[in-house]
Amino acid sequence: MSDYILSPQVSRGLSDKLYDKRKGAALEVERVIREYVIANDTAKIKLTIQALVTDFVYSVSPNARNGGLIGLAATSISLAGGVSTYLESIVPPVLMCFADQDSRVRYYACESMYNIAKVARGSILRYFNELFDAMSKLYADSEMSVKNGAELLDRLVKDIVHEQSIAYSGPITHIDHQDPQQLALALPRVSQFSLPRFIPLLAERVYSKNSWTRNYLVTWIAVLDSIPDLELVSYLPDFLDGLLYFLSDSNPDVRTLTQKLLNDFLTEIREVAELQQQQQHEMLQARLKQLQMSEVKAEGSLVSTTSGQMGKDLDLLESESTGQGKGNWVPGQGVNINYAKIVRILKPHLTSNDEDIQETALRWINEFMSLAKDVMIQFTPTLIPAVLPCLAHSVNSIRAIAIETNLSLYKLVLDPYQKPTADQLEFDYVATVNALTLQFLNEHEQTRVASLEWLLMLHKRAPHLILAIDDGSFPVLLKTLSDPSEEVIKRDLQLLAQISSHSDDAYFYNFMLNMLSLFSTDRRLLENRGSVIIRQLCVSLNSERIYRTLAEILEKDEDLEFANTMVQNLNIILITAPELADLRKRLKTVDSRDGQALFTVLYKSWCHNPVSTFALCLMAQYYEHAVALLQSFAEFEITVNLLIQVDKLVQLIESPVFTYLRLQLLEPERYPHLFKCLYGLLMLLPQSTAFATLRNRLTSVSSMGFIHLVPKM
C-alpha cells in the first residue's frame, strides 16, 4: 500500500536505520499531506495515514516503526487544525508504541505524540485517559531518554488540560465497588478534560507502588486541584486511600509532594465548609427578615411599593447565598464534601504502622470534628479504639495530635446541644461503652485512664442508658480495681461511685459484696491497694453508708480468716484516714442515737478481730466495755499476730487521732475505766518499744497523783 500512496524513496527513507534519512522522508510526507489539504483530498489523506500505520507502525522492524511514528507526527503537523478529524486513526497506533519492547520506539512514540498533541490541543483530550495511563507507566521506564520524553509530553498535556478544562455540572458518582474501567467507558469522549471520565482511571492507578509513577500521579492531582472550575476535592473519596499510602514511599520527594497536596486538600475542605456555613447563616438571616416583613404586612402597618421592593431584595439575597440568581460564583460554592466517606477511608490509617500516614489521618479526623460535627459524632464508637491507644504513642507529634483529637471528640459528645438519646443513628451509647471497656486491656496507662474519663462523662450525661448492673459492665469495672496504675484505680472508683449514686440500694449492696469478694480472692490487691480503694470510695460516696454495708456483709461472712483480715484493714483506715474524720466524730457521740446505732452495726462485724473491737471501743469511748474485752483476751491464745496488732494500736494511741483520749487521762473522775483499760493493754505486751511507750505515758500521768482516782474493780 505504501508503494501505491507513498513514493518508493519515501518508503525507503522511513525504514532507514539513520534518523536523518527518516526525518527527511517525514518532511516529504509533510509536504505531500499539505498539498492534499489544499486540494481537500481527504481520501488520499486517509490512505496515507493508513499506509503509515499498517506498513510502518505495525512493522516488525523497529526502524520502520520509528519511521511510521515520525511520519504520523509530520502528517498531524500538516493537517494543523483539521487533525481532529483523523485522530481516531492516528492516536491509537502511537499509544500502542508506548508499550513497545524497543526503548527507542517508546521514545519516538513520546516525541510523535508530543507533536500530535501540540497541533490537536483540546481534541487530544478525547484520549486523555489512555494518554495518562501510558505516561504513568513511561515515568517508571528503565530508559532515561524515555522518561525525559514522557516528561516533555506530560508538561504539554498539563498545559492543554489547563486550557480546555470545564466544570462538571452533573451528579457526582463515586466508584465504591464498581469497575473503574467500565465506569470510564460508559462516559462519552469529549474534546475537553472530563473529570468524571478520568477519576475511575486515577482510582485504579493510585495504588501503584512505583515511586516514579507515584510522583507522576501526585503532580497530576496537584495540577487538577489547582484548576478552580474542576472542584477535584468533590472526588477525593475515590483516590484518597491510595494517595495516603504515598506517604510511606521510599522517595522523600514523593512524600513531601504528597504531604503538601494533602494539606492543600484539607485547607480547601476547611474553606468550603466555612463558605457553606456562611451561606447558611446568610440564608437564615434573610429568611428571618422575610418573616419579620411578612408579620408587619399582616398587621397592615406597611403597605407600600417600598416594602415590595425590599422583599424582592431579600429574595435576591437568599438566591445568591444558595448559588442561584445573579450572584457572583464563588470557588467552593455548591461543592459536596462527603465527610462520612472520607472518615471511613481514614479510619484504617489511624492504626497504620507508618508514622506519617497515622499522623496525617489523625490530623484530618481532628479537623473534621469542627467541620462536620453531625457526621463525626456517629463515628465515635469506631474512632475510640483507634485514637485512645495513640495517647501513649512513642512519637511526640503523634501523641500530641492524638491528645488533641481525643479532646475534640470528647467535647463533641459533651456538647450540650447533643442531647442524650438511645437513637442509634445519632449516637450509639452502647457501642461506645463497649469500645471504651475494651481499652481497659490496653497496655498503656494513658489509654486506660482516658477510657475511664470517657465513661465518667457518658454516664453523667445518660446515667439510665449505660453501665447498668445487668449489662455486663460491672464485673469489668470491678476487675479494673486490680489495675497496677493508681490513676486508673482512682477513676474506676469514681465511676463505680458515680454509678452507685444513680442506682438503688441493691446496686450499692452488690457493689460492696463483689468488692469484698474480689479482696477475698486477690489478697495482694487487698494488701497493696485495699486502703486506697476504700479511702477513695469514702471520698466519692457516703463513708458511713460504706462502712455500715461492709460491716453487715462481713458479719455474715463464713470465711472467718478473711473477715478477721478485712476488719483489721477497715479498722486501721477508720482510725487513720483523713477522709473518715466525720465518721470518727459520729462514733464518739455516744449520747446520740445515731452514734450508738453506728457503733452497734460496726461492733457486730468488728468482733471478728479482738484488737479491732478493742480499738472501736476506744474510739467510741466505751472504756468500761473495753476493760471487759481485755479480760476476755486471757481466754485467747496470744499469738505473734495478735501482739503485732496490739503494738500497732499503741502507736496509734500516740497519734493525733487519739489526742482526746490522752487528754482524758487527766480526768480520771470522768473516765475512771480509761486507766485500767490502758494498763490492761500494757499487761498484754511483752517488754518492747510499744510497752515502753505506753508505760511512759501512764507513768507520766501517775506521777501527777491521779492514779488513786482509778476505781477498784
XYZ file of C-alpha atoms in Angstrom:
713
model
C 0.000 0.000 0.000
C 2.880 2.355 0.785
C 4.240 1.965 -2.735
C 0.837 2.995 -4.034
C 0.327 6.084 -1.898
C 3.924 6.873 -0.873
C 6.841 7.101 -3.258
C 9.476 4.332 -3.095
C 12.024 6.911 -1.955
C 9.827 7.994 0.969
C 9.134 4.393 1.931
C 12.822 3.527 1.971
C 13.628 6.681 3.940
C 11.047 5.979 6.638
C 12.520 2.479 7.163
C 16.151 3.596 7.203
C 18.189 2.983 10.329
C 19.571 6.534 10.220
C 17.481 9.178 11.933
C 18.348 11.920 9.420
C 17.033 9.875 6.495
C 13.822 9.039 8.377
C 13.411 12.714 9.202
C 13.939 13.685 5.560
C 11.291 11.202 4.471
C 8.917 12.561 7.109
C 9.394 16.093 5.792
C 8.407 14.817 2.366
C 5.268 13.247 3.876
C 4.507 16.593 5.492
C 4.789 18.365 2.133
C 2.558 15.839 0.374
C -0.125 15.988 3.068
C -0.129 19.761 2.918
C -0.888 19.523 -0.836
C -3.721 17.095 -0.099
C -5.113 19.540 2.444
C -5.029 22.376 -0.067
C -6.752 20.136 -2.618
C -9.212 18.944 0.044
C -8.337 15.363 -0.930
C -9.448 13.624 2.258
C -9.345 10.205 0.625
C -5.604 10.378 -0.019
C -5.006 11.783 3.455
C -6.759 8.746 4.935
C -4.835 6.388 2.653
C -1.527 7.986 3.634
C -2.323 7.641 7.342
C -3.424 4.047 6.796
C -0.175 3.277 4.963
C 1.950 4.837 7.680
C 0.132 2.779 10.318
C -0.141 -0.552 8.522
C 3.200 -0.689 6.742
C 5.376 1.111 9.278
C 3.943 1.484 12.792
C 2.761 -2.144 12.749
C 6.012 -3.349 11.148
C 8.251 -5.923 12.822
C 11.237 -3.668 12.132
C 11.985 -1.134 14.906
C 13.378 1.312 12.328
C 10.173 1.123 10.297
C 8.089 1.661 13.449
C 10.181 4.713 14.246
C 9.681 5.976 10.703
C 5.931 5.424 10.913
C 5.768 7.385 14.183
C 7.654 10.359 12.780
C 5.501 10.148 9.637
C 2.284 10.359 11.667
C 3.701 13.361 13.532
C 4.532 15.045 10.229
C 1.038 14.302 8.921
C -0.544 15.861 12.006
C 1.577 18.991 11.628
C 0.429 19.391 8.030
C -3.209 18.834 8.946
C -2.943 21.562 11.601
C -6.442 22.451 12.847
C -8.004 19.698 10.759
C -6.144 16.936 12.546
C -9.060 16.301 14.929
C -10.947 14.587 12.093
C -8.211 11.963 11.754
C -7.221 11.425 15.401
C -9.109 8.139 15.573
C -6.683 6.736 13.006
C -3.540 8.476 14.253
C -3.608 8.307 18.055
C -4.287 4.586 18.836
C -1.254 3.289 16.874
C 1.033 5.781 18.611
C -0.405 4.813 22.015
C 0.334 1.184 21.198
C 4.003 2.033 20.681
C 4.285 3.388 24.241
C 4.487 -0.244 25.344
C 6.970 -1.343 22.620
C 9.828 -3.597 23.701
C 12.364 -1.341 21.968
C 13.210 1.704 24.109
C 13.924 3.811 21.017
C 10.437 3.107 19.691
C 8.964 4.136 23.041
C 10.955 7.357 22.932
C 9.870 8.193 19.362
C 6.287 7.423 20.362
C 6.579 10.131 23.040
C 8.066 12.522 20.507
C 5.388 11.732 17.926
C 2.537 12.152 20.433
C 4.033 15.442 21.591
C 3.845 16.846 18.024
C 0.354 15.427 17.508
C -0.925 16.891 20.781
C 0.724 20.234 20.081
C -1.344 20.544 16.925
C -4.549 18.890 18.148
C -4.666 20.754 21.502
C -8.088 20.165 23.097
C -9.047 17.434 20.642
C -6.338 15.177 22.047
C -8.219 15.112 25.345
C -10.595 12.594 23.802
C -7.769 10.161 24.525
C -6.727 11.656 27.841
C -7.296 8.509 29.868
C -5.227 6.392 27.514
C -2.504 9.036 27.416
C -2.485 9.410 31.182
C -2.285 5.666 31.757
C 0.527 5.245 29.239
C 2.548 8.161 30.612
C 2.207 6.887 34.163
C 3.957 3.709 33.045
C 6.577 5.556 30.985
C 7.507 7.594 34.074
C 8.760 4.340 35.563
C 10.636 3.340 32.394
C 14.130 1.939 32.839
C 15.470 4.075 29.961
C 16.202 7.680 30.947
C 15.581 9.033 27.420
C 12.069 7.555 27.502
C 11.430 9.154 30.905
C 12.573 12.512 29.567
C 10.336 12.181 26.537
C 7.385 11.252 28.746
C 8.033 14.270 30.999
C 8.088 16.599 27.986
C 4.805 15.173 26.704
C 3.337 15.311 30.208
C 4.034 19.033 30.546
C 2.298 19.720 27.244
C -0.774 17.694 28.192
C -0.987 19.530 31.519
C -0.977 22.855 29.664
C -3.750 21.628 27.387
C -5.823 20.430 30.334
C -5.462 23.859 31.926
C -6.732 25.448 28.736
C -9.574 23.086 27.989
C -10.957 22.062 31.392
C -14.650 22.574 32.079
C -16.631 22.341 35.269
C -18.762 19.211 35.566
C -22.340 20.112 36.481
C -23.847 16.630 36.688
C -24.300 14.452 39.766
C -21.114 13.095 41.324
C -20.961 9.296 41.272
C -18.291 7.746 43.467
C -16.671 4.495 42.424
C -17.214 2.433 45.568
C -17.070 -1.225 44.483
C -17.738 -0.630 40.779
C -15.284 -1.467 37.992
C -13.279 1.728 37.241
C -12.686 0.761 33.601
C -16.362 0.101 32.967
C -17.274 3.442 34.524
C -14.783 5.268 32.326
C -16.002 3.559 29.164
C -19.603 4.380 29.993
C -18.901 8.107 29.590
C -18.527 9.671 26.107
C -15.247 11.051 24.726
C -15.225 14.850 24.665
C -12.761 17.472 23.474
C -12.421 18.918 26.939
C -10.909 17.356 30.020
C -13.630 15.276 31.698
C -13.080 14.731 35.398
C -15.862 12.113 35.773
C -14.296 10.074 32.978
C -10.791 10.420 34.431
C -11.489 9.655 38.112
C -12.070 5.884 37.621
C -8.651 5.596 35.988
C -6.993 7.637 38.736
C -8.692 5.500 41.385
C -7.128 2.419 39.808
C -3.640 3.778 39.148
C -3.287 5.471 42.566
C -2.446 2.114 44.151
C 0.794 1.858 42.168
C 3.855 1.204 44.347
C 6.439 2.561 41.890
C 7.994 5.802 43.124
C 8.240 7.320 39.653
C 4.617 6.555 38.916
C 3.570 7.929 42.279
C 5.491 11.123 41.614
C 3.730 11.396 38.249
C 0.318 10.840 39.819
C 0.748 13.282 42.679
C 1.883 16.067 40.341
C -1.155 15.469 38.142
C -3.525 15.518 41.093
C -1.938 18.787 42.224
C -2.390 20.281 38.746
C -6.048 19.254 38.570
C -6.688 20.555 42.060
C -5.251 23.927 41.067
C -7.945 24.359 38.391
C -10.828 26.060 40.256
C -13.578 25.010 37.848
C -12.919 21.295 38.297
C -13.550 21.106 42.070
C -11.429 17.948 42.330
C -11.991 17.839 46.088
C -15.519 16.564 45.448
C -13.981 13.338 44.129
C -11.439 12.991 46.924
C -13.006 9.800 48.386
C -12.256 7.985 45.131
C -8.472 8.285 45.389
C -7.680 9.371 48.972
C -6.978 5.858 50.257
C -4.298 5.135 47.679
C -2.879 8.643 47.992
C -2.283 8.196 51.721
C -0.003 5.243 51.012
C 2.279 7.629 49.083
C 3.364 8.989 52.481
C 5.238 5.733 53.087
C 7.122 5.891 49.775
C 10.877 5.388 49.853
C 11.404 8.550 47.784
C 11.411 11.639 50.057
C 10.279 13.846 47.151
C 7.110 11.769 46.763
C 6.404 12.007 50.476
C 6.947 15.773 50.508
C 4.740 16.390 47.460
C 2.016 14.141 48.837
C 2.002 15.799 52.245
C 1.739 19.227 50.630
C -1.095 18.033 48.405
C -2.998 16.554 51.339
C -2.502 19.773 53.298
C -3.922 21.709 50.347
C -6.940 19.407 50.186
C -7.581 19.827 53.901
C -7.292 23.600 53.599
C -9.705 23.520 50.677
C -12.201 21.419 52.628
C -11.957 23.847 55.539
C -12.583 26.810 53.221
C -15.553 25.073 51.593
C -17.041 24.310 54.999
C -16.581 27.894 56.188
C -18.110 29.243 52.979
C -21.112 26.955 53.242
C -21.607 27.824 56.917
C -21.512 31.499 55.995
C -24.057 30.924 53.238
C -26.353 29.072 55.613
C -26.079 31.942 58.083
C -26.935 34.452 55.369
C -29.896 32.343 54.272
C -31.158 32.206 57.845
C -30.796 35.949 58.276
C -32.598 36.584 55.004
C -35.453 34.288 55.949
C -35.764 35.912 59.362
C -36.022 39.316 57.715
C -38.616 37.997 55.295
C -40.604 36.587 58.196
C -40.432 39.891 60.017
C -41.581 41.725 56.908
C -44.474 39.301 56.457
C -45.592 39.844 60.043
C -45.510 43.605 59.593
C -47.513 43.347 56.369
C -50.045 41.088 58.049
C -50.650 43.787 60.632
C -51.352 46.251 57.850
C -48.748 48.697 59.052
C -46.631 48.617 55.941
C -48.326 48.549 52.524
C -46.145 50.356 50.044
C -44.126 49.767 46.949
C -41.016 50.182 49.061
C -41.832 47.081 51.066
C -42.416 45.130 47.870
C -39.036 46.153 46.563
C -37.432 45.235 49.891
C -38.999 41.791 49.686
C -37.537 41.343 46.211
C -34.139 42.369 47.533
C -34.391 39.746 50.238
C -35.330 37.113 47.679
C -32.285 38.094 45.681
C -30.050 37.850 48.770
C -31.285 34.351 49.505
C -30.894 33.166 45.919
C -27.345 34.499 45.790
C -26.457 32.817 49.067
C -27.516 29.458 47.615
C -25.575 29.916 44.417
C -28.620 30.796 42.318
C -29.869 34.028 40.761
C -27.452 36.699 39.592
C -24.939 36.440 42.423
C -21.240 36.046 41.597
C -19.913 32.492 41.555
C -17.520 31.761 44.415
C -14.985 28.878 44.362
C -16.227 26.126 46.659
C -19.850 27.191 46.349
C -22.023 24.139 45.838
C -19.132 21.704 46.390
C -20.239 18.470 48.004
C -17.775 17.058 50.542
C -18.664 13.505 51.505
C -17.298 13.650 55.055
C -18.664 10.248 56.052
C -16.967 8.514 53.144
C -13.669 10.271 53.836
C -13.800 9.289 57.508
C -14.377 5.636 56.585
C -11.270 5.832 54.400
C -9.201 7.470 57.143
C -10.159 5.085 59.947
C -7.909 2.148 58.935
C -4.984 4.543 58.553
C -5.345 5.699 62.167
C -3.620 2.468 63.171
C -1.086 2.449 60.329
C 2.438 1.264 61.073
C 3.730 4.215 59.079
C 4.007 7.235 61.357
C 3.424 9.849 58.626
C 0.235 8.129 57.474
C -1.011 7.720 61.029
C -0.316 11.330 61.971
C -1.961 12.640 58.808
C -5.089 10.548 59.375
C -5.316 11.789 62.968
C -4.915 15.388 61.853
C -7.722 15.050 59.304
C -10.046 13.386 61.809
C -9.336 16.130 64.332
C -10.053 18.812 61.743
C -13.352 17.192 60.791
C -14.538 17.439 64.415
C -15.200 21.134 63.871
C -16.199 20.934 60.209
C -18.752 18.110 60.305
C -19.959 17.615 63.870
C -23.154 15.782 62.976
C -21.206 13.306 60.864
C -18.301 12.771 63.251
C -20.395 12.012 66.331
C -21.777 8.920 64.589
C -18.244 7.524 64.228
C -17.407 7.809 67.947
C -17.584 4.045 68.706
C -15.179 3.223 65.874
C -12.821 6.161 66.371
C -12.204 5.491 70.068
C -10.309 2.179 69.558
C -8.024 3.923 67.075
C -7.450 7.249 68.831
C -7.095 6.267 72.505
C -4.113 3.891 72.040
C -2.232 6.745 70.344
C -2.364 8.800 73.558
C 0.749 6.914 74.651
C 2.485 6.866 71.258
C 6.264 6.980 71.364
C 6.381 9.734 68.719
C 5.719 13.130 70.296
C 3.922 14.649 67.314
C 1.537 11.688 67.008
C 0.911 11.664 70.735
C 0.166 15.401 70.689
C -2.331 15.219 67.814
C -3.931 12.123 69.376
C -4.464 14.020 72.643
C -5.980 16.902 70.700
C -8.195 14.574 68.664
C -9.403 12.748 71.762
C -10.233 16.060 73.413
C -12.080 17.280 70.304
C -14.175 14.110 70.147
C -14.803 14.267 73.896
C -16.045 17.874 73.631
C -18.159 16.992 70.612
C -20.011 14.303 72.556
C -20.161 16.528 75.628
C -21.733 19.333 73.574
C -24.952 20.349 75.390
C -26.706 20.556 72.041
C -26.076 16.841 71.542
C -28.943 15.581 73.678
C -28.584 12.136 75.278
C -30.587 9.591 73.344
C -30.641 5.921 72.544
C -31.173 6.598 68.901
C -28.505 4.566 67.082
C -28.447 6.998 64.141
C -27.385 9.949 66.322
C -25.120 8.445 68.924
C -24.673 4.819 69.867
C -24.064 4.815 73.615
C -23.918 1.034 73.909
C -21.339 0.597 71.132
C -19.281 3.464 72.537
C -19.254 1.954 76.030
C -18.238 -1.431 74.615
C -15.386 0.181 72.692
C -14.227 2.002 75.810
C -14.304 -1.029 78.105
C -12.153 -2.935 75.631
C -9.489 -0.276 76.149
C -9.102 -1.479 79.741
C -6.936 -4.218 78.241
C -4.559 -1.728 76.632
C -1.015 -1.876 77.957
C -0.688 1.912 78.295
C -1.875 3.721 81.410
C -2.857 6.872 79.483
C -5.259 4.892 77.307
C -6.924 3.157 80.241
C -7.258 6.428 82.150
C -8.769 8.163 79.110
C -11.306 5.369 78.588
C -12.494 5.736 82.190
C -12.726 9.513 81.839
C -14.918 8.931 78.785
C -17.131 6.548 80.727
C -17.461 9.037 83.575
C -18.648 11.685 81.135
C -21.022 9.383 79.235
C -22.591 8.026 82.400
C -23.041 11.530 83.759
C -24.851 12.502 80.538
C -27.003 9.407 80.323
C -26.950 7.569 83.670
C -30.016 5.483 82.887
C -28.863 4.348 79.436
C -25.498 2.760 80.188
C -23.491 0.872 82.820
C -26.418 -0.829 84.491
C -25.868 -3.685 86.922
C -27.141 -6.251 84.446
C -25.381 -5.123 81.251
C -22.109 -6.947 81.911
C -20.049 -3.830 82.600
C -19.973 -4.154 86.392
C -17.592 -7.173 86.544
C -15.244 -5.397 84.148
C -15.183 -2.251 86.266
C -14.689 -4.298 89.418
C -11.810 -6.250 87.899
C -10.184 -2.956 86.913
C -9.597 -2.321 90.614
C -6.704 -4.766 90.212
C -5.040 -2.451 87.699
C -1.381 -1.645 88.524
C -1.973 2.075 87.945
C -3.233 4.180 90.836
C -4.656 6.729 88.376
C -6.717 4.004 86.710
C -7.985 2.736 90.067
C -8.851 6.275 91.157
C -11.027 6.915 88.100
C -12.503 3.433 88.196
C -13.613 4.059 91.762
C -15.016 7.445 90.764
C -17.040 5.735 88.064
C -18.274 2.980 90.363
C -19.212 5.612 92.933
C -20.987 7.693 90.299
C -22.945 4.656 89.123
C -23.849 3.827 92.718
C -25.091 7.342 93.385
C -27.530 6.997 90.473
C -28.597 3.480 91.413
C -30.762 1.895 94.067
C -29.610 0.236 97.292
C -29.449 -3.164 95.603
C -26.724 -1.981 93.233
C -24.719 -0.445 96.080
C -25.000 -3.569 98.207
C -23.993 -5.733 95.264
C -21.034 -3.431 94.620
C -19.792 -3.763 98.209
C -20.380 -7.526 98.202
C -18.415 -8.038 94.983
C -15.625 -5.774 96.138
C -15.179 -7.869 99.267
C -15.269 -10.997 97.127
C -12.507 -9.529 94.975
C -10.414 -8.747 98.058
C -11.009 -12.288 99.286
C -9.702 -13.871 96.097
C -6.940 -11.340 95.487
C -5.178 -10.821 98.805
C -2.329 -8.970 97.153
C -4.817 -6.363 95.946
C -6.178 -6.053 99.482
C -2.698 -5.692 100.894
C -1.349 -3.246 98.314
C -4.396 -1.242 97.238
C -7.152 -2.034 99.696
C -6.645 1.114 101.729
C -6.524 3.345 98.628
C -9.718 1.806 97.265
C -11.699 2.168 100.488
C -10.494 5.717 101.103
C -11.274 6.813 97.536
C -14.780 5.395 97.806
C -15.261 7.273 101.052
C -14.380 10.496 99.217
C -16.923 9.875 96.448
C -19.703 8.251 98.484
C -21.118 8.447 101.996
C -18.473 6.904 104.259
C -20.988 5.796 106.881
C -23.057 4.022 104.243
C -19.938 2.221 103.027
C -18.851 1.103 106.500
C -22.355 0.074 107.538
C -22.810 -2.045 104.386
C -19.376 -3.646 104.647
C -19.970 -4.419 108.302
C -23.324 -6.069 107.564
C -21.737 -8.263 104.882
C -18.690 -9.207 106.971
C -20.863 -10.091 109.960
C -22.321 -12.979 107.929
C -19.090 -13.952 106.145
C -18.275 -17.618 106.669
C -14.619 -17.127 105.808
C -13.526 -16.150 109.309
C -9.882 -15.709 108.378
C -10.733 -13.219 105.626
C -13.274 -11.445 107.831
C -10.575 -11.068 110.501
C -8.115 -9.575 108.000
C -10.712 -7.323 106.383
C -11.941 -5.940 109.711
C -8.350 -5.255 110.709
C -7.829 -3.250 107.488
C -11.107 -1.361 107.832
C -10.253 -0.514 111.408
C -6.840 0.938 110.508
C -8.456 3.035 107.753
C -11.165 4.196 110.146
C -8.595 5.348 112.697
C -6.055 6.962 110.350
C -7.758 8.171 107.133
C -8.472 11.929 106.992
C -11.423 11.115 104.693
C -13.169 9.396 107.637
C -12.826 12.220 110.172
C -16.590 12.840 110.182
C -17.303 9.164 110.707
C -14.971 9.106 113.722
C -16.790 12.118 115.157
C -20.142 10.331 114.839
C -18.703 7.305 116.623
C -17.657 9.498 119.567
C -21.158 10.938 120.021
C -22.112 8.135 122.404
C -25.079 10.071 123.752
C -26.807 10.281 120.353
C -28.959 7.543 118.935
C -27.179 7.730 115.559
C -23.784 7.267 117.181
C -24.989 4.300 119.195
C -26.584 2.722 116.113
C -23.399 3.131 114.091
C -21.303 1.605 116.888
C -23.672 -1.347 117.164
C -23.524 -2.147 113.428
C -19.744 -1.958 113.316
C -19.274 -3.825 116.578
C -21.045 -6.947 115.312
C -18.565 -7.460 112.482
C -15.538 -5.973 114.300
C -15.843 -8.907 116.703
C -14.074 -10.984 114.020
C -10.889 -9.252 115.219
C -10.366 -8.735 119.020
C -7.851 -5.893 118.778
C -10.031 -4.017 116.265
C -13.017 -4.446 118.566
C -10.996 -3.037 121.453
C -9.870 -0.089 119.279
C -13.500 0.561 118.223
C -14.474 0.772 121.901
C -11.653 3.281 122.499
C -12.846 5.451 119.571
C -16.466 5.300 120.793
C -15.280 5.932 124.392
C -16.870 2.752 125.715
C -13.965 2.277 128.129
C -15.793 0.066 130.620
C -16.650 -2.384 127.878
C -13.075 -2.204 126.625
C -11.879 -3.371 130.051
C -14.240 -6.323 129.865
C -12.875 -7.171 126.430
C -9.321 -7.158 127.770
C -10.261 -9.657 130.419
C -11.583 -11.962 127.708
C -8.208 -11.785 125.938
C -6.889 -14.146 128.586
C -9.013 -16.856 127.044
C -7.298 -16.426 123.638
C -4.027 -17.817 122.516
C -1.692 -14.823 122.458
C -0.157 -15.169 119.013
C 2.566 -13.112 117.372
C -0.033 -11.641 115.024
C -2.159 -10.519 117.963
C 0.830 -8.894 119.656
C 1.746 -7.108 116.431
C -1.779 -5.692 116.260
C -1.573 -4.544 119.882
C 1.814 -2.954 119.136
C 0.283 -1.009 116.212
C -2.623 0.075 118.393
C -0.210 1.537 120.968
C 1.471 3.509 118.199
C -1.933 4.767 117.058
C -2.840 5.809 120.614
C 0.206 8.088 120.447
C -1.034 9.593 117.157
C -3.084 12.834 116.791
C -6.276 10.831 116.242
C -6.307 9.773 119.924
C -5.343 13.158 121.357
C -8.723 13.364 123.039
C -8.070 10.002 124.763
C -4.710 11.098 126.153
C -6.237 14.292 127.495
C -8.972 12.278 129.137
C -6.275 10.623 131.277
C -6.179 13.945 133.144
C -9.808 13.471 134.185
C -9.945 10.070 135.864
C -13.084 11.003 137.751
C -14.938 11.387 134.456
C -13.240 8.475 132.698
C -12.495 6.072 135.514
C -12.100 2.976 133.353
C -9.647 4.510 130.885
C -6.604 3.962 133.144
C -7.455 0.325 133.755
C -8.126 -0.116 130.080
C -4.665 1.115 129.111
C -2.916 -0.664 131.984
C -4.607 -3.857 130.896
C -3.271 -3.284 127.374
C 0.174 -2.733 128.881
C -0.027 -6.075 130.651
C -0.668 -7.843 127.349
C 2.535 -6.524 125.808
C 5.919 -8.155 126.186
C 8.927 -5.988 127.027
C 9.181 -3.995 123.797
C 9.260 -0.497 122.345
C 5.474 -0.345 122.418
C 5.499 -1.478 126.078
C 7.974 1.279 126.982
C 5.964 3.894 125.068
C 2.683 3.079 126.798
C 4.331 2.686 130.213
C 5.960 6.108 129.888
C 2.626 7.647 129.008
C 0.872 6.081 132.015
C 3.769 6.799 134.371
C 3.730 10.476 133.446
C 0.071 10.645 134.420
C 0.576 8.590 137.614
C 3.319 10.911 138.776
C 0.771 13.705 138.759
C -1.206 11.948 141.533
C -4.228 10.810 139.541
C -3.716 7.099 139.953
C -5.586 6.946 143.255
C -8.735 8.018 141.454
C -8.819 4.909 139.300
C -11.736 2.755 140.526
C -11.071 -0.639 142.014
C -12.818 -3.395 140.182
